[in-house]
Tab-separated table of C-alpha atoms (C1' of nucleotides) in Angstrom:
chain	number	residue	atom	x	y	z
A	1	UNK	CA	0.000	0.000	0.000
A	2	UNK	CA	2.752	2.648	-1.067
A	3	UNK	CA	1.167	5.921	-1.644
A	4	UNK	CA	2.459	7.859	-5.012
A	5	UNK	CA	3.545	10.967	-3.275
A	6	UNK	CA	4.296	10.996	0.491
A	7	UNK	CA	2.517	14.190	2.093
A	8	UNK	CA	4.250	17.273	2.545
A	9	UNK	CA	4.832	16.731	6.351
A	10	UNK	CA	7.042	13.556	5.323
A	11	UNK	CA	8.702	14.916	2.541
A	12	UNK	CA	9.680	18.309	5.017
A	13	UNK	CA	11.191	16.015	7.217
A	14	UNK	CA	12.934	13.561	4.504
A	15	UNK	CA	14.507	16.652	3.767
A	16	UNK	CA	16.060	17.722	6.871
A	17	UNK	CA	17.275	14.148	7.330
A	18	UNK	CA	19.013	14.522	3.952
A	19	UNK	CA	21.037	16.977	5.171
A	20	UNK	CA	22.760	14.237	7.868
A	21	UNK	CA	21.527	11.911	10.606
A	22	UNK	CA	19.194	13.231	12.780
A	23	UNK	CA	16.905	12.214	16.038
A	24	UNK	CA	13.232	13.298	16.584
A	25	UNK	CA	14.319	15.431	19.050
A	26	UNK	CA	16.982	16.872	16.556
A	27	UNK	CA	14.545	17.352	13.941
A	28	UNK	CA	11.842	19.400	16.379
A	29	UNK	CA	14.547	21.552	17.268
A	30	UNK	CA	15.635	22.337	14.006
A	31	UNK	CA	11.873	22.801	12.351
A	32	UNK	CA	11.842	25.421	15.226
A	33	UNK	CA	15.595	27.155	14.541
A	34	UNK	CA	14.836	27.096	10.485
A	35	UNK	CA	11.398	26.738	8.689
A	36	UNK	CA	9.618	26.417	11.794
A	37	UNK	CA	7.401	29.930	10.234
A	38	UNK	CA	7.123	28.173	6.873
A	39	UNK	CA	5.564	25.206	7.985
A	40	UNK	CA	5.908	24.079	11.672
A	41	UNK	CA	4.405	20.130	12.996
A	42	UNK	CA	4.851	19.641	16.687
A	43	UNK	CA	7.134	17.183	18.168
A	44	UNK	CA	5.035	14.648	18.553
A	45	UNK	CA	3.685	14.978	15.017
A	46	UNK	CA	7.485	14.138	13.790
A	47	UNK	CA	7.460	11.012	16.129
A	48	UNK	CA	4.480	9.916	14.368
A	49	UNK	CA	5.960	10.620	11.161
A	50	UNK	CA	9.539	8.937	11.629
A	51	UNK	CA	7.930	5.420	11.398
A	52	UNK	CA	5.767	5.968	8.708
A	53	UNK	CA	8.973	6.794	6.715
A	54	UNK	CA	11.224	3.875	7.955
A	55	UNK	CA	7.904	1.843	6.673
A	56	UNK	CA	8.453	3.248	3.110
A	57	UNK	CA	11.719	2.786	3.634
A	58	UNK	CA	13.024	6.361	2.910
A	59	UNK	CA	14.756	5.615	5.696
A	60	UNK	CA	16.569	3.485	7.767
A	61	UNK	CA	16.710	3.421	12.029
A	62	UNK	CA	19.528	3.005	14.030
A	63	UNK	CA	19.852	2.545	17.982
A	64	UNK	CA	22.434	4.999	19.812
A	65	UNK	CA	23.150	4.158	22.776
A	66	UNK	CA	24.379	6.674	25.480
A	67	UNK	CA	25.731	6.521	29.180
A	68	UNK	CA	25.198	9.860	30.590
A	69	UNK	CA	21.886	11.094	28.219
A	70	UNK	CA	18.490	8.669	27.510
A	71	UNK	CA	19.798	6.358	24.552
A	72	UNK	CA	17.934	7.528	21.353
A	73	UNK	CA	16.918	6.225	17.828
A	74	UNK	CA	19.426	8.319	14.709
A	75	UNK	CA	17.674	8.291	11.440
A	76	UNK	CA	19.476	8.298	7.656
A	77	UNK	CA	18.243	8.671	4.101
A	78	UNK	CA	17.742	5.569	1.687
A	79	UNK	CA	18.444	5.418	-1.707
A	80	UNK	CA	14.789	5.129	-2.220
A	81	UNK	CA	14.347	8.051	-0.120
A	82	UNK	CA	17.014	10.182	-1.985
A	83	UNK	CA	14.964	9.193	-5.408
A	84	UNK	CA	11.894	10.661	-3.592
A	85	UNK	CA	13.237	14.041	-2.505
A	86	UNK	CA	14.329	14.447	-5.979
A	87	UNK	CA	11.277	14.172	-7.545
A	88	UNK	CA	9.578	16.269	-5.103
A	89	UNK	CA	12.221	18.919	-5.687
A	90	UNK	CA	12.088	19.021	-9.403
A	91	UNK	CA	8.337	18.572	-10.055
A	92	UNK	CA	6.804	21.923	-10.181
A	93	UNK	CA	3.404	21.893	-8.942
A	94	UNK	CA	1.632	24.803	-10.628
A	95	UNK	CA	-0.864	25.937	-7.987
A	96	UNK	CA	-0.130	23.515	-4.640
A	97	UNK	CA	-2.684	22.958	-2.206
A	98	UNK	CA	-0.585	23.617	0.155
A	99	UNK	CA	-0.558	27.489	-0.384
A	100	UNK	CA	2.494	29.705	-1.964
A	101	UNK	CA	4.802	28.457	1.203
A	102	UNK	CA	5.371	24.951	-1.083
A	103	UNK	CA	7.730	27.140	-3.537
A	104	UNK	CA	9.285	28.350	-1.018
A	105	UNK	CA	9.645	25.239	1.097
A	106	UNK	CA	11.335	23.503	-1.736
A	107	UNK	CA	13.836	26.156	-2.150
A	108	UNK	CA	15.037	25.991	1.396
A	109	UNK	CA	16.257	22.071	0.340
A	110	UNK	CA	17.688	23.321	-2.906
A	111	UNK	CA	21.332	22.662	-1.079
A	112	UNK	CA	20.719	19.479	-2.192
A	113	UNK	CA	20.049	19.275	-5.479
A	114	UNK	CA	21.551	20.886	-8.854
A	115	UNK	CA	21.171	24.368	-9.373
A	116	UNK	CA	19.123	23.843	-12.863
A	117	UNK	CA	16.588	22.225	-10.591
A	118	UNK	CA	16.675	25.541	-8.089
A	119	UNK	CA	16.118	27.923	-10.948
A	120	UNK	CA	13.010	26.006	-12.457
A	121	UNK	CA	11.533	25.728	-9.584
A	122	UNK	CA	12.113	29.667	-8.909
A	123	UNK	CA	10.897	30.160	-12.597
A	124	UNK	CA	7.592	28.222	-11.125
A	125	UNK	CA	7.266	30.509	-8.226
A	126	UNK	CA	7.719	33.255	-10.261
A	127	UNK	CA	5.142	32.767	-12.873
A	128	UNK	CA	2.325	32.192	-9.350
A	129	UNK	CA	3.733	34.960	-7.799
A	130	UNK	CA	2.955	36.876	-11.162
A	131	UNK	CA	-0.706	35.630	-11.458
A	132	UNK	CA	-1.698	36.168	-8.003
A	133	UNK	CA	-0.467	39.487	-8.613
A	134	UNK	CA	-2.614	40.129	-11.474
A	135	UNK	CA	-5.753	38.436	-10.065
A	136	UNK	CA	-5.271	40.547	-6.376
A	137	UNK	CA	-4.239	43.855	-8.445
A	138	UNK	CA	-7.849	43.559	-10.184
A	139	UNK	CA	-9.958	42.516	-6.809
A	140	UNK	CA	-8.800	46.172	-5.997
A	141	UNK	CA	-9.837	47.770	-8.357
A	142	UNK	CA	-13.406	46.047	-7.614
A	143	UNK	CA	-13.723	46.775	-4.038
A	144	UNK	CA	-15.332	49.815	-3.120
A	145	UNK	CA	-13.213	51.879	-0.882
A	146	UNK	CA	-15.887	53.608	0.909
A	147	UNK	CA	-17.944	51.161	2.552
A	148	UNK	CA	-14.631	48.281	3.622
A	149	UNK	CA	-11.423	50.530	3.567
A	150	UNK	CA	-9.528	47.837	6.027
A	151	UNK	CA	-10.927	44.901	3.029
A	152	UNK	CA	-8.812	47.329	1.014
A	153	UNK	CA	-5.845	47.626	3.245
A	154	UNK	CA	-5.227	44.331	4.011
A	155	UNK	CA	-5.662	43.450	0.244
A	156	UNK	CA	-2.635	46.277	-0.693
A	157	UNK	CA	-0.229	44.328	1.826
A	158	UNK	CA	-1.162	41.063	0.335
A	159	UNK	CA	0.050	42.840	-3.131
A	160	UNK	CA	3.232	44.899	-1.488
A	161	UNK	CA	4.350	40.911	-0.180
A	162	UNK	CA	4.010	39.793	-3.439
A	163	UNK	CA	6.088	42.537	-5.419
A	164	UNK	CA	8.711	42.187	-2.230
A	165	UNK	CA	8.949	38.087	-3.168
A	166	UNK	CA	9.056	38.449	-7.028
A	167	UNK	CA	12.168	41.560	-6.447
A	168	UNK	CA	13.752	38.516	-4.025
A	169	UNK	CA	13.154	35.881	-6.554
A	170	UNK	CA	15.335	38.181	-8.910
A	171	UNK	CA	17.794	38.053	-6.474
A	172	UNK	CA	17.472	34.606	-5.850
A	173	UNK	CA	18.203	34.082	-9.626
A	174	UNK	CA	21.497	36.274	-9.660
A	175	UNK	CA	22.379	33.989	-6.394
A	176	UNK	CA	22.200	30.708	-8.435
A	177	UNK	CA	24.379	32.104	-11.324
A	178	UNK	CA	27.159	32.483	-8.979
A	179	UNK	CA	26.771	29.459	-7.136
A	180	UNK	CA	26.679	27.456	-10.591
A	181	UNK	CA	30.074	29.613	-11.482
A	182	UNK	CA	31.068	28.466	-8.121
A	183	UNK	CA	30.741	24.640	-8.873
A	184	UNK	CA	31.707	24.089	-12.151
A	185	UNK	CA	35.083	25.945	-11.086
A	186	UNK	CA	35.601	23.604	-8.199
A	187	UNK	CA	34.375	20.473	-10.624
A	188	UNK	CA	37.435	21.261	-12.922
A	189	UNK	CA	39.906	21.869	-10.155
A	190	UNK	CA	39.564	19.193	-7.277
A	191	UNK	CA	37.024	16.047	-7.599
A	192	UNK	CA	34.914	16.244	-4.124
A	193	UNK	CA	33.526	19.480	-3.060
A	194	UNK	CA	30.891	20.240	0.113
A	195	UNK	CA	29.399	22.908	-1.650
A	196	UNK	CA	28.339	20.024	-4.643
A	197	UNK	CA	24.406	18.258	-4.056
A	198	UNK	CA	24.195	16.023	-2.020
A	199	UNK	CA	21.323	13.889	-3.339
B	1	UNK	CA	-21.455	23.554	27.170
B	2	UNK	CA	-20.089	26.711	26.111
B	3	UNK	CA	-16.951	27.263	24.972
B	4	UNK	CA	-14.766	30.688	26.019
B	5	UNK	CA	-14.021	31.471	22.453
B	6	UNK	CA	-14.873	30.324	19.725
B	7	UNK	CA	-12.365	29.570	16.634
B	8	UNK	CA	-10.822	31.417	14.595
B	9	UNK	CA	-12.867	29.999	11.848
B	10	UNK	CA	-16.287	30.097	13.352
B	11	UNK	CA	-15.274	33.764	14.345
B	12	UNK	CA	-14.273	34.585	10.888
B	13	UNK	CA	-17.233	33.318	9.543
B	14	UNK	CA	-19.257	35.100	12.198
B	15	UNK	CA	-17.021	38.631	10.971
B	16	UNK	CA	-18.678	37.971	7.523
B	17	UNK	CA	-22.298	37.533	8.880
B	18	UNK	CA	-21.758	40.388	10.516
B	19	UNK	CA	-21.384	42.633	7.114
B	20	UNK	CA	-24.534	41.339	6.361
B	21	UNK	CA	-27.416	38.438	6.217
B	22	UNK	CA	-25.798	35.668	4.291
B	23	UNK	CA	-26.108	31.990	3.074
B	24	UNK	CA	-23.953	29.171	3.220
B	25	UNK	CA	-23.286	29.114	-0.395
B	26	UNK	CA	-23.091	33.310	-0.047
B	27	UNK	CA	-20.191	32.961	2.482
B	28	UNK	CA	-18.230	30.026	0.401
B	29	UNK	CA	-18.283	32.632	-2.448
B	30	UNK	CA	-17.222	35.472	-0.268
B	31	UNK	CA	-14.536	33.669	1.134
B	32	UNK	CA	-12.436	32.732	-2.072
B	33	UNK	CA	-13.017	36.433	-3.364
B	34	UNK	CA	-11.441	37.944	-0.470
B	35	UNK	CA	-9.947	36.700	2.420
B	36	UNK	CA	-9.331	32.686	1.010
B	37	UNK	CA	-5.802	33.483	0.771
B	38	UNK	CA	-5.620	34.769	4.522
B	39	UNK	CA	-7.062	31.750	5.457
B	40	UNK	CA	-9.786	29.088	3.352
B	41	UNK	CA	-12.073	26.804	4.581
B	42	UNK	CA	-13.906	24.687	2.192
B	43	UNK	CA	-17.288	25.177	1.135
B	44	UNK	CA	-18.350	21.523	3.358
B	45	UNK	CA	-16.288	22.917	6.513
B	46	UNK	CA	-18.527	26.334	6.193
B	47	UNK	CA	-22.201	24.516	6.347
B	48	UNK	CA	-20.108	22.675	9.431
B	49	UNK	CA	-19.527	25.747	11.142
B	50	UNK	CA	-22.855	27.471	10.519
B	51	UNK	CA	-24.776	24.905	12.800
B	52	UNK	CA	-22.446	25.607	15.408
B	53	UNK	CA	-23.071	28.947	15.602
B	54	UNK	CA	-26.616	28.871	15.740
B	55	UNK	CA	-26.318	26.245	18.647
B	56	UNK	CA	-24.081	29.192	20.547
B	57	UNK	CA	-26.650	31.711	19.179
B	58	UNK	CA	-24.007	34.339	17.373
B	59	UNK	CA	-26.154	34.293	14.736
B	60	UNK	CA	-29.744	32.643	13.809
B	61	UNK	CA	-31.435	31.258	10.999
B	62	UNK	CA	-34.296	32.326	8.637
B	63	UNK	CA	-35.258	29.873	5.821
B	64	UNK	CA	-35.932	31.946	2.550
B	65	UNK	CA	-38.708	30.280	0.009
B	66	UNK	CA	-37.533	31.037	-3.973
B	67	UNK	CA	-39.263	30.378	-7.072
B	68	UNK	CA	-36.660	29.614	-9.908
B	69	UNK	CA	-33.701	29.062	-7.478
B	70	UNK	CA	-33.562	26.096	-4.374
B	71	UNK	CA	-34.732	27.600	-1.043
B	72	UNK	CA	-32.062	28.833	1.209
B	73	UNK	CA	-31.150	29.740	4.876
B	74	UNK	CA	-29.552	32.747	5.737
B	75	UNK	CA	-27.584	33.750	8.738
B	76	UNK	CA	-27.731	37.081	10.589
B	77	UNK	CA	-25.914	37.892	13.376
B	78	UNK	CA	-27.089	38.148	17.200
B	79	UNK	CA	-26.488	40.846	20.137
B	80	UNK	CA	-24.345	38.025	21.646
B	81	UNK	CA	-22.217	37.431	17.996
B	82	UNK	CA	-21.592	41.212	18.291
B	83	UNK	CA	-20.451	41.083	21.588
B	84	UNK	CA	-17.929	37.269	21.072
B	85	UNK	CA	-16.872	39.343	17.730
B	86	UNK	CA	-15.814	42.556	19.375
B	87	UNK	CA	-14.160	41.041	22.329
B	88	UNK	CA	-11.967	39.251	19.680
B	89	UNK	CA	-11.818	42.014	17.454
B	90	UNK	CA	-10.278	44.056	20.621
B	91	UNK	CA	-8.491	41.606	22.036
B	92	UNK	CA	-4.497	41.372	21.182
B	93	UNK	CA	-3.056	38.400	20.935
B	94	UNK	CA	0.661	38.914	21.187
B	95	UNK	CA	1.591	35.420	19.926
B	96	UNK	CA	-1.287	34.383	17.759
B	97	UNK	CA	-1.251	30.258	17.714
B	98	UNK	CA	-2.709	30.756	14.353
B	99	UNK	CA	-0.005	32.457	13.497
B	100	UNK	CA	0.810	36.236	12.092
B	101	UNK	CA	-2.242	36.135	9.702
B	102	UNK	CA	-4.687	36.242	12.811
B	103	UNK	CA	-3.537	40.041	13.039
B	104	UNK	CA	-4.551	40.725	9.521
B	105	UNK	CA	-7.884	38.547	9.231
B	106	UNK	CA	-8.848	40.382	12.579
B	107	UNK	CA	-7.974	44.269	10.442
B	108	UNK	CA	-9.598	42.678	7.460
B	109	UNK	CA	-12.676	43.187	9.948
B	110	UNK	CA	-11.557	46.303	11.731
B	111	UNK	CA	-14.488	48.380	9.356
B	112	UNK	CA	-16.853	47.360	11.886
B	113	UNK	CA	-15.371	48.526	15.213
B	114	UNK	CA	-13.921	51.614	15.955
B	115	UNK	CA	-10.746	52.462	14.697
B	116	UNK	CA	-9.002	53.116	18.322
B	117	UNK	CA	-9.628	49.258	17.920
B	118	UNK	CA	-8.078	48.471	14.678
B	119	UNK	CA	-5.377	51.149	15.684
B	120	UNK	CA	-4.465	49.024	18.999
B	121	UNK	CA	-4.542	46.006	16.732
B	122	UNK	CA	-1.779	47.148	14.604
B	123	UNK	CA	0.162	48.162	17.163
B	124	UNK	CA	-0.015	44.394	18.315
B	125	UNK	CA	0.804	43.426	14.814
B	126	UNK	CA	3.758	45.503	14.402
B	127	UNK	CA	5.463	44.260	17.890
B	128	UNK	CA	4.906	41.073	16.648
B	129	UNK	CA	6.501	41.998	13.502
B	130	UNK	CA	9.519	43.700	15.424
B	131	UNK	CA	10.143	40.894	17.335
B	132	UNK	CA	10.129	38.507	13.974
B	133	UNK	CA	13.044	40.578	12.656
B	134	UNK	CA	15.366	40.763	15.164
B	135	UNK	CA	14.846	37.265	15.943
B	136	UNK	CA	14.960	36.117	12.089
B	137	UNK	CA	18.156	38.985	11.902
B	138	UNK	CA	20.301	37.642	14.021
B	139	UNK	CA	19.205	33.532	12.798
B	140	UNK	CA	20.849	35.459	9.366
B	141	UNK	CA	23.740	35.470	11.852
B	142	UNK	CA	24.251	32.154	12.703
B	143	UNK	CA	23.766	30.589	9.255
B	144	UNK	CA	27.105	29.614	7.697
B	145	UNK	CA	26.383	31.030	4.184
B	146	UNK	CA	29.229	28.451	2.396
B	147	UNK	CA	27.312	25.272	3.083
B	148	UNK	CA	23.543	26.108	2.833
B	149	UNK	CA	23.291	28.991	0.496
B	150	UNK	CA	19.523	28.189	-0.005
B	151	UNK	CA	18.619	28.520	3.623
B	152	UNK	CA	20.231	32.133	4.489
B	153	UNK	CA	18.153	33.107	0.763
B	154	UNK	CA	15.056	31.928	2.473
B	155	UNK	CA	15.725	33.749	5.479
B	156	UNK	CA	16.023	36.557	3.584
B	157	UNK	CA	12.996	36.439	2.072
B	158	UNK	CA	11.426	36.624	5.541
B	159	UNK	CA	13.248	39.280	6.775
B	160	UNK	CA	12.222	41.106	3.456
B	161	UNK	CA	8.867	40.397	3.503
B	162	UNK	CA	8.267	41.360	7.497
B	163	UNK	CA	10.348	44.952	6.483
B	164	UNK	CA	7.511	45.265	3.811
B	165	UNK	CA	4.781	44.528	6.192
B	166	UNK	CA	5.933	47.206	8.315
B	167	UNK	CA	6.112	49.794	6.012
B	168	UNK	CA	2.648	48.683	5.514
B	169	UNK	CA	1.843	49.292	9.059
B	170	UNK	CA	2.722	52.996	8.387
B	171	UNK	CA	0.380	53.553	5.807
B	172	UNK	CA	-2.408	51.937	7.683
B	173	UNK	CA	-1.629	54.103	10.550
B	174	UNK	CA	-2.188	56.766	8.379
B	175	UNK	CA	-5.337	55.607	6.773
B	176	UNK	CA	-6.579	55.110	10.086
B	177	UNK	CA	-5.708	58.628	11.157
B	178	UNK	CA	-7.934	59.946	7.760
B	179	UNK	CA	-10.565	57.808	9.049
B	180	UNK	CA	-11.046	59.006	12.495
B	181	UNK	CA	-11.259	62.151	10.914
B	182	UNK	CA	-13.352	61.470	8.459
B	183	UNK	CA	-15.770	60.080	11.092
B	184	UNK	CA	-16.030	62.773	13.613
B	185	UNK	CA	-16.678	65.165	11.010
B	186	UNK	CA	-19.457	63.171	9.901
B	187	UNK	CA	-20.968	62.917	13.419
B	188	UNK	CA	-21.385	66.450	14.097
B	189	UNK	CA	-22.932	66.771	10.919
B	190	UNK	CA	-24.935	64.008	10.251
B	191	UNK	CA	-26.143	61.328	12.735
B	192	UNK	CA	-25.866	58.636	10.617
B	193	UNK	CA	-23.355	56.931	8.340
B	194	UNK	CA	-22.669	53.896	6.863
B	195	UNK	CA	-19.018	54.659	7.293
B	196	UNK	CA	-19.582	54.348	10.964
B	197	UNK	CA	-18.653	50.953	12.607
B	198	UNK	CA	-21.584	48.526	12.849
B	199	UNK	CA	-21.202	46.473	16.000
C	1	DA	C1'	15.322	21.679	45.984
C	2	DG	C1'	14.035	23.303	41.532
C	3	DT	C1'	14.487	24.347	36.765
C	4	DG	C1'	15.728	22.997	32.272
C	5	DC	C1'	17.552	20.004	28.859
C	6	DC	C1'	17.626	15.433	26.648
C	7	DA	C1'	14.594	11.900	24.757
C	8	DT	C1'	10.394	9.360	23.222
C	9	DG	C1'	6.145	8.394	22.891
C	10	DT	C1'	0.521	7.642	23.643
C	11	DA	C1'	-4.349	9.207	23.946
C	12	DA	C1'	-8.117	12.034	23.140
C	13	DT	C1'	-9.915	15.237	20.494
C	14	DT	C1'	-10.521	18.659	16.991
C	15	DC	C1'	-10.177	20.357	12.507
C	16	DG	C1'	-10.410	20.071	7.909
C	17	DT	C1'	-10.293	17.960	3.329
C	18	DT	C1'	-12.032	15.291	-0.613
C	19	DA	C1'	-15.476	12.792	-2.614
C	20	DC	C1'	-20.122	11.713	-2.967
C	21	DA	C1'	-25.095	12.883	-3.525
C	22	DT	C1'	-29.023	15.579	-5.333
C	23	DG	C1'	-31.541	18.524	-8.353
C	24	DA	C1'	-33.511	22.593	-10.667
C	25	DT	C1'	-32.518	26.522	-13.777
C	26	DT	C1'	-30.120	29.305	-16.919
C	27	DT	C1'	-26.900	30.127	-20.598
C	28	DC	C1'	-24.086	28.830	-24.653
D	1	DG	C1'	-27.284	18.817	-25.378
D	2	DA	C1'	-23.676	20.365	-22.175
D	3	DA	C1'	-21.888	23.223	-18.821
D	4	DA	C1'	-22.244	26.490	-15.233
D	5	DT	C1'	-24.620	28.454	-11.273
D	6	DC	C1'	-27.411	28.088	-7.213
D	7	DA	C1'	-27.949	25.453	-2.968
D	8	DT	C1'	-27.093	22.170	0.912
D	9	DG	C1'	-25.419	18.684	3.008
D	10	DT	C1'	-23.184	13.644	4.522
D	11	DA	C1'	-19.494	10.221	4.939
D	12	DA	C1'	-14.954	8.647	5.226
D	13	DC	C1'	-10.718	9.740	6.188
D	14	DG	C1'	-6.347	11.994	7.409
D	15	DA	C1'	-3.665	15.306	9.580
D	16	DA	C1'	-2.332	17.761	13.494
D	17	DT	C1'	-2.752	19.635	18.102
D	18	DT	C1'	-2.784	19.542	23.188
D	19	DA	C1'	-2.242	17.177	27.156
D	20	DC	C1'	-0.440	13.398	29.526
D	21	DA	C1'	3.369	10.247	30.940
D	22	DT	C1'	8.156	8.944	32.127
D	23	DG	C1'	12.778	9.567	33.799
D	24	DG	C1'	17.708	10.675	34.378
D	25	DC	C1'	21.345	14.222	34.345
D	26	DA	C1'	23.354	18.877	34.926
D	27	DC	C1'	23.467	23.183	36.805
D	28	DT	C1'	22.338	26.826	40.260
DNA sequence: AGTGCCATGTAATTCGTTACATGATTTC
DNA sequence: GAAATCATGTAACGAATTACATGGCACT
């Protein structure tokens, strides 16, 4: 009974186990240093979550023990699960349920993967970014501003946090040019490099 | 069985009742025209809710025969749905568990109560906002920018955003100062206006 | 002695979504 | 003849939260 696509929760935390071993209690602590205002699960959501991965095998479980804290379960990516992420990362979903914070999310794990796979999924968040824009820009010109002006005000932030996004996104893109620079330099100079993907 | 407060979405629901009498289907529509990206319940979750508030008695329910269309209820709201609306409306949650869009859903509804009230609401909001920065500011910090490049650009994207929701804050302040204005002029003039708040 | 960190989980409950179901009327 | 709009709901399911439960170590 494999599902197609493993939920967003799963896939968050996937992620953050890509990036090296972790424990639940790692993982909470980092959701809360990192993309805890993105998209934040409690604790025991993630304990609920780490099993339901090792059963997909995405990835594997190993015992730790320790004298002087409680021992503690460590948790590393599979193969399978590296296959996952990477399909997550590069599919661009067009208008996710989720809300605009999936673009975003995906970004943040962009470490891992090539940079061609950063910039289409920017291009992606660019072109909602740009309809949203469009759709919102013409709701105000419908609302009267007599009878609601706060429906009005709260409607011109929603547009202001838009433009501020689509000027980062341009930065974002600049930011990727350099790091590709970056890498192919290294790639021609020494073999093994941190700043390379990982998955 | 009553409960202290109600949610955020039976209270947001009530907030549109209390522009005027509406329907089920009404409030579904309403919803994905203006505030659905603040904050979207589906249609199914709405004729959930409805119920509810009947049973608290924030609002009650008239059945409306039609000829060419299906008959319909609509919902208008109570003495007691003014009073559970206003105490939220006036109320400032420092550290919203719905997070920072409970500050701008509540201003989204700040035409009907007066605007000391959406004024002491904003100055919640921008605390909130001030606190965001700093903390997100010095998280900037702490990144190491060589081996997650992705991360510090997401950060940045925060801290951009929050900068443009303050600037925000300014203009509202103003708008709030034409308002008052605006208001008391009307008062010693005319009695009434539709421009003053309605609960 | 008390607080806080490390560490993992269960239980009860709420919230919300998607899919299903129905059915008339208007518009293309 | 098909599609969209009006109109209201139920049923099944999944996701997530809060509260509860345990327990040792380190630091003040």
């Amino acid at each position: 009974m494999e599902r197609l696509q493993p939920s967003t929760t799963e896939l968050v935390i996937l992620g953050l186990i890509a990036f090296g071993e972790r424990s639940g209690y790692d993982l909470a602590q980092q959701v809360e240093r990192s993309i805890g205002y993105l998209w934040g699960p409690s604790r025991s959501q993630i304990y609920k979550v780490l099993p339901r991965l090792v059963e997909q095998s995405l990835v594997r479980a190993r015992e730790v023990q320790q004298r002087d804290r409680p021992d503690k379960a460590v948790y590393r990516i599979t193969p399978a699960g590296r296959r996952a992420l990477r399909s997550w990362l590069e599919e661009v979903d067009e208008e996710p349920v989720g809300g605009p914070n999936e673009f975003v999310l995906k970004l943040f794990f962009c470490d891992l993967v090539p940079a061609r796979s950063a910039r289409t999924q920017l291009e992606g968040y660019r072109r909602f970014l740009t309809r949203r824009l469009r759709r919102f820009e013409s709701m105000l010109r419908e609302f009267d501003e007599v009878e609601h002006v706060f429906h009005q005000l709260v409607l011109r932030r929603a547009i202001a946090r838009i433009r501020t996004s689509l000027d980062w996104a341009d930065d974002v893109d600049g930011e990727i040019g350099r790091l590709e620079m970056s890498r192919a330099r290294r790639a021609h100079q020494g073999p093994r490099s941190s700043r390379q993907p990982v998955i």
